[in-house]
Tab-separated table of C-alpha atoms in Angstrom:
chain	number	residue	atom	x	y	z
O	1	MET	CA	1.388	-8.479	22.880
O	2	LYS	CA	0.667	-8.055	19.203
O	3	PRO	CA	-1.571	-9.315	17.804
O	4	HIS	CA	-0.120	-10.065	13.847
O	5	LEU	CA	-0.174	-8.627	10.558
O	6	ALA	CA	-0.370	-10.859	8.002
O	7	ILE	CA	1.176	-9.973	4.796
O	8	THR	CA	0.496	-11.268	1.372
O	9	MET	CA	2.126	-12.752	-1.193
O	10	GLY	CA	1.063	-11.549	-3.957
O	11	ASP	CA	1.786	-13.793	-7.453
O	12	PRO	CA	3.716	-16.270	-6.323
O	13	ALA	CA	5.712	-16.037	-9.754
O	14	GLY	CA	7.105	-12.006	-8.355
O	15	ILE	CA	9.335	-11.053	-6.768
O	16	GLY	CA	7.159	-11.586	-3.544
O	17	PRO	CA	8.230	-14.406	-1.722
O	18	GLU	CA	12.033	-13.531	-1.222
O	19	ILE	CA	11.453	-9.672	-0.389
O	20	ILE	CA	9.202	-11.746	3.015
O	21	VAL	CA	11.519	-14.549	2.937
O	22	LYS	CA	14.370	-10.415	3.237
O	23	ALA	CA	12.335	-8.908	5.787
O	24	CYS	CA	11.148	-11.813	8.163
O	25	LEU	CA	15.247	-12.415	8.671
O	26	GLU	CA	15.829	-8.532	9.080
O	27	LEU	CA	12.980	-8.299	11.561
O	28	LYS	CA	14.044	-11.833	12.782
O	29	GLU	CA	15.032	-9.978	16.360
O	30	ARG	CA	11.659	-7.926	16.511
O	31	ILE	CA	9.707	-11.107	16.226
O	32	ALA	CA	12.394	-13.514	18.798
O	33	ARG	CA	10.694	-11.388	21.336
O	34	GLY	CA	6.664	-11.470	19.557
O	35	ASP	CA	7.783	-7.227	19.246
O	36	LEU	CA	6.713	-8.587	16.027
O	37	ARG	CA	4.146	-10.706	14.686
O	38	LEU	CA	3.308	-12.203	11.506
O	39	LEU	CA	1.685	-14.146	9.258
O	40	VAL	CA	2.073	-14.950	5.805
O	41	ILE	CA	-0.566	-16.222	3.662
O	42	GLY	CA	-0.327	-17.196	-0.239
O	43	SER	CA	1.538	-20.197	-1.402
O	44	ASN	CA	3.548	-21.946	1.510
O	45	PRO	CA	5.334	-23.553	-1.390
O	46	ALA	CA	6.585	-20.885	-3.117
O	47	LEU	CA	7.635	-19.315	0.525
O	48	HIS	CA	9.381	-22.251	1.069
O	49	ALA	CA	10.827	-22.360	-2.025
O	50	ALA	CA	12.101	-19.354	-2.208
O	51	ARG	CA	13.634	-19.413	1.687
O	52	GLU	CA	16.166	-21.671	0.845
O	53	MET	CA	16.876	-20.268	-2.917
O	54	LEU	CA	18.519	-17.826	-0.142
O	55	GLY	CA	19.962	-20.018	2.420
O	56	ALA	CA	17.441	-18.822	5.334
O	57	GLU	CA	17.993	-19.383	8.469
O	58	ILE	CA	14.640	-19.000	9.788
O	59	ALA	CA	11.802	-21.069	10.949
O	60	ILE	CA	8.607	-20.372	8.979
O	61	PRO	CA	6.231	-22.241	9.901
O	62	GLU	CA	2.807	-23.993	8.635
O	63	VAL	CA	-0.675	-22.859	10.237
O	64	ASN	CA	-4.509	-22.931	9.401
O	65	GLU	CA	-6.357	-19.829	10.234
O	66	THR	CA	-8.295	-21.708	13.842
O	67	SER	CA	-4.983	-22.690	15.272
O	68	ALA	CA	-3.268	-21.293	17.467
O	69	TRP	CA	0.024	-18.827	15.958
O	70	PRO	CA	3.500	-18.682	16.181
O	71	ASN	CA	5.410	-15.712	16.324
O	72	LEU	CA	6.054	-16.209	12.448
O	73	ALA	CA	4.446	-18.512	10.573
O	74	CYS	CA	2.539	-18.742	6.784
O	75	LEU	CA	-1.178	-19.661	5.730
O	76	GLN	CA	-1.851	-21.694	2.348
O	77	ALA	CA	-4.934	-19.499	0.446
O	78	GLY	CA	-5.550	-22.399	-1.453
O	79	PRO	CA	-4.865	-25.090	-3.051
O	80	GLU	CA	-1.888	-25.679	-5.901
O	81	GLY	CA	-2.475	-26.412	-9.176
O	82	GLU	CA	0.132	-25.547	-11.367
O	83	PRO	CA	3.237	-25.726	-10.227
O	84	ILE	CA	3.857	-21.288	-10.318
O	85	LYS	CA	7.307	-20.794	-11.631
O	86	PRO	CA	9.395	-17.332	-11.240
O	87	GLY	CA	8.662	-14.556	-13.205
O	88	VAL	CA	6.179	-16.261	-16.152
O	89	LEU	CA	2.390	-15.168	-15.969
O	90	SER	CA	-0.067	-17.740	-14.998
O	91	ALA	CA	-4.467	-17.102	-13.761
O	92	ASP	CA	-2.569	-19.234	-11.330
O	93	GLY	CA	-0.186	-17.169	-9.368
O	94	GLY	CA	-3.855	-14.252	-9.881
O	95	ARG	CA	-5.862	-16.584	-7.863
O	96	PHE	CA	-2.969	-16.851	-5.589
O	97	ALA	CA	-2.559	-12.933	-5.455
O	98	TYR	CA	-6.344	-12.905	-4.649
O	99	LEU	CA	-6.413	-15.185	-2.523
O	100	ALA	CA	-4.299	-14.619	0.015
O	101	VAL	CA	-6.244	-10.850	0.462
O	102	GLU	CA	-9.785	-11.875	0.446
O	103	THR	CA	-7.851	-14.358	3.522
O	104	GLY	CA	-7.015	-11.220	4.597
O	105	VAL	CA	-10.039	-9.821	4.315
O	106	ARG	CA	-11.592	-12.328	6.487
O	107	LEU	CA	-8.858	-13.002	9.885
O	108	ALA	CA	-9.194	-9.368	9.677
O	109	GLN	CA	-12.597	-8.567	10.005
O	110	ALA	CA	-12.902	-11.375	11.952
O	111	GLY	CA	-10.069	-9.352	14.085
O	112	ARG	CA	-7.739	-12.548	14.420
O	113	ILE	CA	-5.202	-9.786	12.780
O	114	GLN	CA	-4.259	-6.239	13.603
O	115	GLY	CA	-4.331	-5.327	9.405
O	116	ILE	CA	-3.262	-7.002	5.981
O	117	VAL	CA	0.667	-5.916	4.154
O	118	THR	CA	0.264	-6.726	0.744
O	119	ALA	CA	3.044	-8.007	-1.369
O	120	PRO	CA	2.678	-7.200	-5.350
O	121	LEU	CA	0.090	-9.059	-7.934
O	122	ASN	CA	0.523	-8.708	-11.477
O	123	LYS	CA	-2.987	-7.482	-13.236
O	124	GLU	CA	-3.057	-8.951	-15.657
O	125	ALA	CA	-2.282	-12.703	-13.755
O	126	LEU	CA	-4.961	-11.285	-12.117
O	127	ASN	CA	-7.949	-11.301	-15.030
O	128	LYS	CA	-6.767	-13.908	-16.429
O	129	ALA	CA	-7.667	-15.796	-13.346
O	130	GLY	CA	-11.252	-14.086	-13.394
O	131	TYR	CA	-11.038	-11.190	-10.970
O	132	LYS	CA	-11.484	-8.156	-12.672
O	133	PHE	CA	-9.707	-5.591	-10.571
O	134	ALA	CA	-7.541	-2.781	-11.687
O	135	GLY	CA	-5.700	-3.565	-8.589
O	136	HIS	CA	-5.441	-4.391	-4.885
O	137	THR	CA	-7.565	-1.082	-3.983
O	138	ASP	CA	-10.592	-1.714	-5.769
O	139	MET	CA	-10.135	-5.441	-5.164
O	140	LEU	CA	-10.092	-4.316	-1.543
O	141	ALA	CA	-13.176	-1.700	-1.289
O	142	SER	CA	-15.072	-4.668	-2.694
O	143	LEU	CA	-14.212	-7.191	-0.437
O	144	THR	CA	-14.726	-4.520	2.796
O	145	ALA	CA	-18.056	-3.367	0.981
O	146	SER	CA	-16.424	0.149	1.603
O	147	LYS	CA	-18.135	3.023	-0.953
O	148	GLY	CA	-14.954	4.938	-0.946
O	149	SER	CA	-11.228	4.242	-0.655
O	150	VAL	CA	-7.941	6.848	-1.151
O	151	MET	CA	-4.985	5.681	-2.707
O	152	MET	CA	-2.088	7.518	-0.563
O	153	LEU	CA	1.928	7.597	-1.317
O	154	ALA	CA	4.796	8.161	1.417
O	155	HIS	CA	7.854	8.454	0.853
O	156	GLY	CA	9.309	9.942	4.834
O	157	ASN	CA	7.747	13.909	4.343
O	158	MET	CA	5.884	13.212	0.908
O	159	ARG	CA	2.891	12.289	1.672
O	160	VAL	CA	0.454	12.197	-1.336
O	161	SER	CA	-3.004	10.971	-1.457
O	162	HIS	CA	-4.313	10.698	-4.863
O	163	VAL	CA	-8.358	12.036	-6.161
O	164	THR	CA	-8.143	9.245	-8.671
O	165	THR	CA	-5.376	6.708	-9.941
O	166	HIS	CA	-6.856	3.578	-12.554
O	167	VAL	CA	-8.342	6.008	-14.871
O	168	ALA	CA	-8.213	7.870	-18.233
O	169	LEU	CA	-6.184	10.928	-18.459
O	170	LYS	CA	-9.643	11.999	-20.100
O	171	ASP	CA	-12.358	10.676	-17.998
O	172	VAL	CA	-10.329	12.593	-14.403
O	173	PRO	CA	-12.008	16.371	-15.158
O	174	GLY	CA	-15.402	14.333	-14.716
O	175	LYS	CA	-14.313	12.189	-11.957
O	176	LEU	CA	-13.049	15.923	-9.615
O	177	THR	CA	-15.915	16.213	-8.316
O	178	PRO	CA	-16.551	18.171	-5.056
O	179	GLU	CA	-18.044	14.875	-2.911
O	180	ARG	CA	-14.660	13.463	-3.649
O	181	LEU	CA	-12.317	15.841	-3.380
O	182	ARG	CA	-13.737	16.307	0.047
O	183	TYR	CA	-13.795	12.787	1.088
O	184	VAL	CA	-10.833	12.324	0.045
O	185	ILE	CA	-9.724	15.455	2.229
O	186	GLU	CA	-11.283	14.138	5.306
O	187	ARG	CA	-9.227	10.481	4.697
O	188	THR	CA	-5.979	12.093	4.307
O	189	ASP	CA	-6.202	14.140	7.664
O	190	GLU	CA	-7.668	11.333	8.634
O	191	ALA	CA	-4.430	9.773	7.956
O	192	LEU	CA	-1.542	12.051	9.255
O	193	LYS	CA	-3.307	12.083	12.712
O	194	ALA	CA	-3.254	8.409	12.591
O	195	LEU	CA	0.831	8.910	11.868
O	196	ASP	CA	0.408	11.414	14.657
O	197	LEU	CA	1.809	14.287	12.443
O	198	GLY	CA	1.740	17.475	15.365
O	199	ARG	CA	1.059	19.858	12.241
O	200	ARG	CA	-2.094	17.920	9.375
O	201	LYS	CA	-1.958	21.194	6.726
O	202	ILE	CA	-2.638	19.985	4.005
O	203	ALA	CA	-2.558	21.230	-0.368
O	204	VAL	CA	-4.842	19.932	-3.123
O	205	ALA	CA	-2.482	20.177	-6.089
O	206	ALA	CA	-3.925	21.587	-9.375
O	207	LEU	CA	-5.867	20.024	-12.171
O	208	ASN	CA	-4.803	21.961	-15.070
O	209	PRO	CA	-0.624	24.448	-15.415
O	210	HIS	CA	-1.252	26.746	-13.607
O	211	ALA	CA	-4.509	26.617	-11.998
O	212	GLY	CA	-6.299	26.919	-15.222
O	213	GLU	CA	-4.970	30.759	-15.097
O	214	GLY	CA	-8.506	31.689	-14.523
O	215	GLY	CA	-9.955	29.763	-16.477
O	216	LEU	CA	-7.393	30.361	-19.227
O	217	PHE	CA	-5.985	26.940	-18.972
O	218	GLY	CA	-9.646	25.185	-18.006
O	219	LYS	CA	-12.065	25.508	-15.007
O	220	GLU	CA	-11.955	23.548	-12.435
O	221	ASP	CA	-9.515	24.812	-10.477
O	222	ASP	CA	-11.451	27.271	-9.884
O	223	GLU	CA	-14.925	26.140	-9.615
O	224	VAL	CA	-14.744	22.781	-8.790
O	225	SER	CA	-12.140	22.201	-6.361
O	226	ALA	CA	-11.139	26.622	-4.936
O	227	PRO	CA	-14.705	25.891	-3.244
O	228	THR	CA	-14.820	22.467	-1.926
O	229	ILE	CA	-10.652	23.881	-0.215
O	230	ALA	CA	-12.658	27.260	1.240
O	231	ARG	CA	-15.546	24.776	2.761
O	232	ALA	CA	-13.213	22.617	4.174
O	233	VAL	CA	-11.140	25.122	5.699
O	234	ALA	CA	-14.260	27.103	6.821
O	235	ASP	CA	-15.044	23.325	8.795
O	236	GLY	CA	-12.138	24.027	10.688
O	237	PHE	CA	-9.326	21.493	7.644
O	238	ASP	CA	-6.232	22.891	7.423
O	239	VAL	CA	-6.026	22.889	3.345
O	240	VAL	CA	-5.077	25.119	0.956
O	241	GLY	CA	-5.262	25.536	-2.832
O	242	PRO	CA	-5.485	25.159	-5.787
O	243	VAL	CA	-1.900	24.701	-5.547
O	244	PRO	CA	-0.527	24.454	-9.291
O	245	GLY	CA	1.308	20.930	-10.102
O	246	ASP	CA	4.647	22.682	-10.568
O	247	THR	CA	5.135	23.687	-7.559
O	248	VAL	CA	3.392	21.801	-5.008
O	249	PHE	CA	5.451	18.915	-4.253
O	250	VAL	CA	8.212	20.461	-3.919
O	251	LYS	CA	7.138	22.927	-1.497
O	252	LEU	CA	5.943	19.296	0.287
O	253	ARG	CA	9.317	18.275	0.495
O	254	ALA	CA	10.419	21.790	1.774
O	255	GLY	CA	7.734	21.064	4.785
O	256	GLN	CA	5.533	23.574	3.817
O	257	TYR	CA	3.067	20.953	3.987
O	258	ASP	CA	2.236	17.606	5.984
O	259	ALA	CA	0.425	16.170	2.895
O	260	VAL	CA	-0.400	16.713	-1.521
O	261	ILE	CA	-3.767	15.923	-2.707
O	262	ALA	CA	-3.085	15.171	-6.461
O	263	MET	CA	-5.549	14.995	-8.971
O	264	TYR	CA	-4.409	11.501	-11.116
O	265	HIS	CA	-2.286	9.027	-10.336
O	266	ASP	CA	1.272	10.655	-12.545
O	267	GLN	CA	0.802	13.524	-11.003
O	268	GLY	CA	1.000	12.037	-7.589
O	269	HIS	CA	3.172	9.191	-8.494
O	270	ILE	CA	6.163	10.990	-11.076
O	271	PRO	CA	7.518	12.250	-7.915
O	272	VAL	CA	7.172	9.759	-4.444
O	273	LYS	CA	8.739	7.191	-6.854
O	274	LEU	CA	11.474	10.142	-8.065
O	275	LEU	CA	12.713	10.366	-5.190
O	276	GLY	CA	12.368	6.385	-4.250
O	277	PHE	CA	13.988	4.716	-6.877
O	278	ASN	CA	17.825	4.569	-5.398
O	279	VAL	CA	19.389	5.168	-8.484
O	280	ASN	CA	22.864	3.064	-8.843
O	281	PRO	CA	24.588	6.395	-11.314
O	282	GLU	CA	27.507	3.479	-12.002
O	283	THR	CA	25.112	1.237	-13.455
O	284	GLY	CA	21.678	2.849	-14.545
O	285	THR	CA	20.266	0.440	-12.470
O	286	TRP	CA	18.127	0.621	-9.112
O	287	ASP	CA	19.007	-1.158	-6.563
O	288	ALA	CA	16.165	-0.198	-4.579
O	289	LEU	CA	13.129	1.583	-4.140
O	290	SER	CA	11.350	3.258	0.175
O	291	GLY	CA	8.300	4.130	-0.250
O	292	VAL	CA	5.064	2.537	0.140
O	293	ASN	CA	0.854	2.661	-0.457
O	294	ILE	CA	-1.636	3.042	1.870
O	295	THR	CA	-4.989	2.404	1.298
O	296	LEU	CA	-7.200	4.723	3.287
O	297	GLY	CA	-11.017	4.890	3.741
O	298	LEU	CA	-10.786	1.176	4.311
O	299	PRO	CA	-12.555	-0.650	7.586
O	300	ILE	CA	-9.600	-2.442	8.281
O	301	VAL	CA	-5.759	-0.904	7.738
O	302	ARG	CA	-4.100	-2.286	4.517
O	303	VAL	CA	-0.125	-1.155	3.400
O	304	SER	CA	1.362	-2.191	0.145
O	305	VAL	CA	5.590	-1.866	-1.157
O	306	ASP	CA	5.270	0.477	-3.792
O	307	HIS	CA	5.950	-1.598	-6.888
O	308	GLY	CA	5.498	-4.290	-8.805
O	309	THR	CA	5.701	-8.298	-9.374
O	310	ALA	CA	9.084	-7.232	-10.850
O	311	PHE	CA	9.039	-10.393	-12.229
O	312	ASP	CA	12.128	-9.477	-15.123
O	313	ILE	CA	13.722	-10.461	-11.470
O	314	ALA	CA	11.931	-12.570	-9.798
O	315	GLY	CA	13.850	-16.087	-8.357
O	316	LYS	CA	17.487	-14.886	-8.431
O	317	GLY	CA	17.972	-13.331	-5.392
O	318	ILE	CA	18.420	-9.393	-5.483
O	319	ALA	CA	14.954	-8.057	-5.153
O	320	ASN	CA	14.689	-5.672	-1.845
O	321	GLN	CA	12.681	-5.205	1.199
O	322	LEU	CA	13.263	-1.875	1.966
O	323	SER	CA	9.586	-1.223	0.951
O	324	LEU	CA	8.370	-3.921	2.854
O	325	ILE	CA	9.744	-2.923	5.561
O	326	GLU	CA	9.179	0.677	5.607
O	327	ALA	CA	5.261	-1.351	4.670
O	328	ILE	CA	4.528	-3.368	8.070
O	329	GLU	CA	6.250	-0.259	10.279
O	330	TYR	CA	3.204	2.595	8.397
O	331	ALA	CA	0.962	-0.412	9.244
O	332	GLU	CA	1.731	-0.849	12.962
O	333	LYS	CA	1.416	3.312	13.461
O	334	LEU	CA	-2.180	2.616	11.826
O	335	ALA	CA	-3.282	-0.098	14.132
O	336	ALA	CA	-2.041	0.952	16.930
O	337	ALA	CA	-4.311	4.636	15.696
O	338	ARG	CA	-6.789	2.538	15.832
O	339	GLY	CA	-6.024	0.721	19.216
O	340	ILE	CA	-6.569	-2.755	17.303
O	341	ALA	CA	-5.600	-5.339	20.650
O	342	ALA	CA	-4.687	-9.488	20.165
O	343	PRO	CA	-7.669	-11.333	20.691
O	344	THR	CA	-6.766	-13.237	23.730
O	345	ASN	CA	-8.014	-16.263	23.379
O	346	THR	CA	-6.219	-17.969	20.026
O	347	VAL	CA	-2.488	-16.184	20.497
O	348	ASP	CA	0.404	-18.593	20.969
O	349	THR	CA	3.785	-17.112	22.267
O	350	ALA	CA	5.803	-19.077	20.751
O	351	ALA	CA	8.439	-17.709	18.629
């Protein structure tokens, strides 16, 4: 019997509750036969409100942390405060987002779940609630006492890790160190191995235009990236670079590499999201987003949707669950690679 995956709701005022219900409906057959077991953590009233709004005929019983869990269940992350309204930013929304992740980490460390799949939170609400984190990645690193972590975005064969993420662009060069780049190379290689790829060829994107053009446009690529890559190659890693940023992602999409290491947030996010968004040419709007966000370097498995809370459409029944389903599938693969097994004395096989 497989162990449960936790799905943390994120901000209950966002589209998290809705896409969770839609994903559970789409995965209903797998859940019923026990091939997939899910524990939703967050605000139970928000989840049930989404289920009623969608008219979803699926039971999601409430459980506590110590009870035996059916294949699909929900767990209240904390006490309810003021009613949380869809699309309305509040400190309570940020509080629930934090408490859900905190609970998920505790259950993962206790061996009760095989990993965490996170629905989106709102950084402003999170900080309004008193939790001073830039997002899920920093929060998870703190909760697990991890010394370092790496953000990897994945969409199809586009797998992109990041040396830096939520920092000002002017601060990026100072954060590109041999130690950090080597750490990202190692974590990226581990992830590719966990995803069972036959080849693990990694390209390091250049920080500067044309990889610095021999120092004309910056020296970081020659003085930091190139020697770090050379040492990694000598140690057996299949890594190349620095490759100019205006061509490296084209080569990744063409299958010349299995992953790219980007230097900063937008360098890595833009190509993945450009391909991941499904845009309706008639309306000029996007109606689906494919892709996931994987946190590498943690002692637990964590995969997230690759989109935000979308307060503007929350509660309208039009949010798309594709990214969440992909995140669940990635989490299963990564957990299997770690050999995480179900606890023998706490599971309930009832659907």
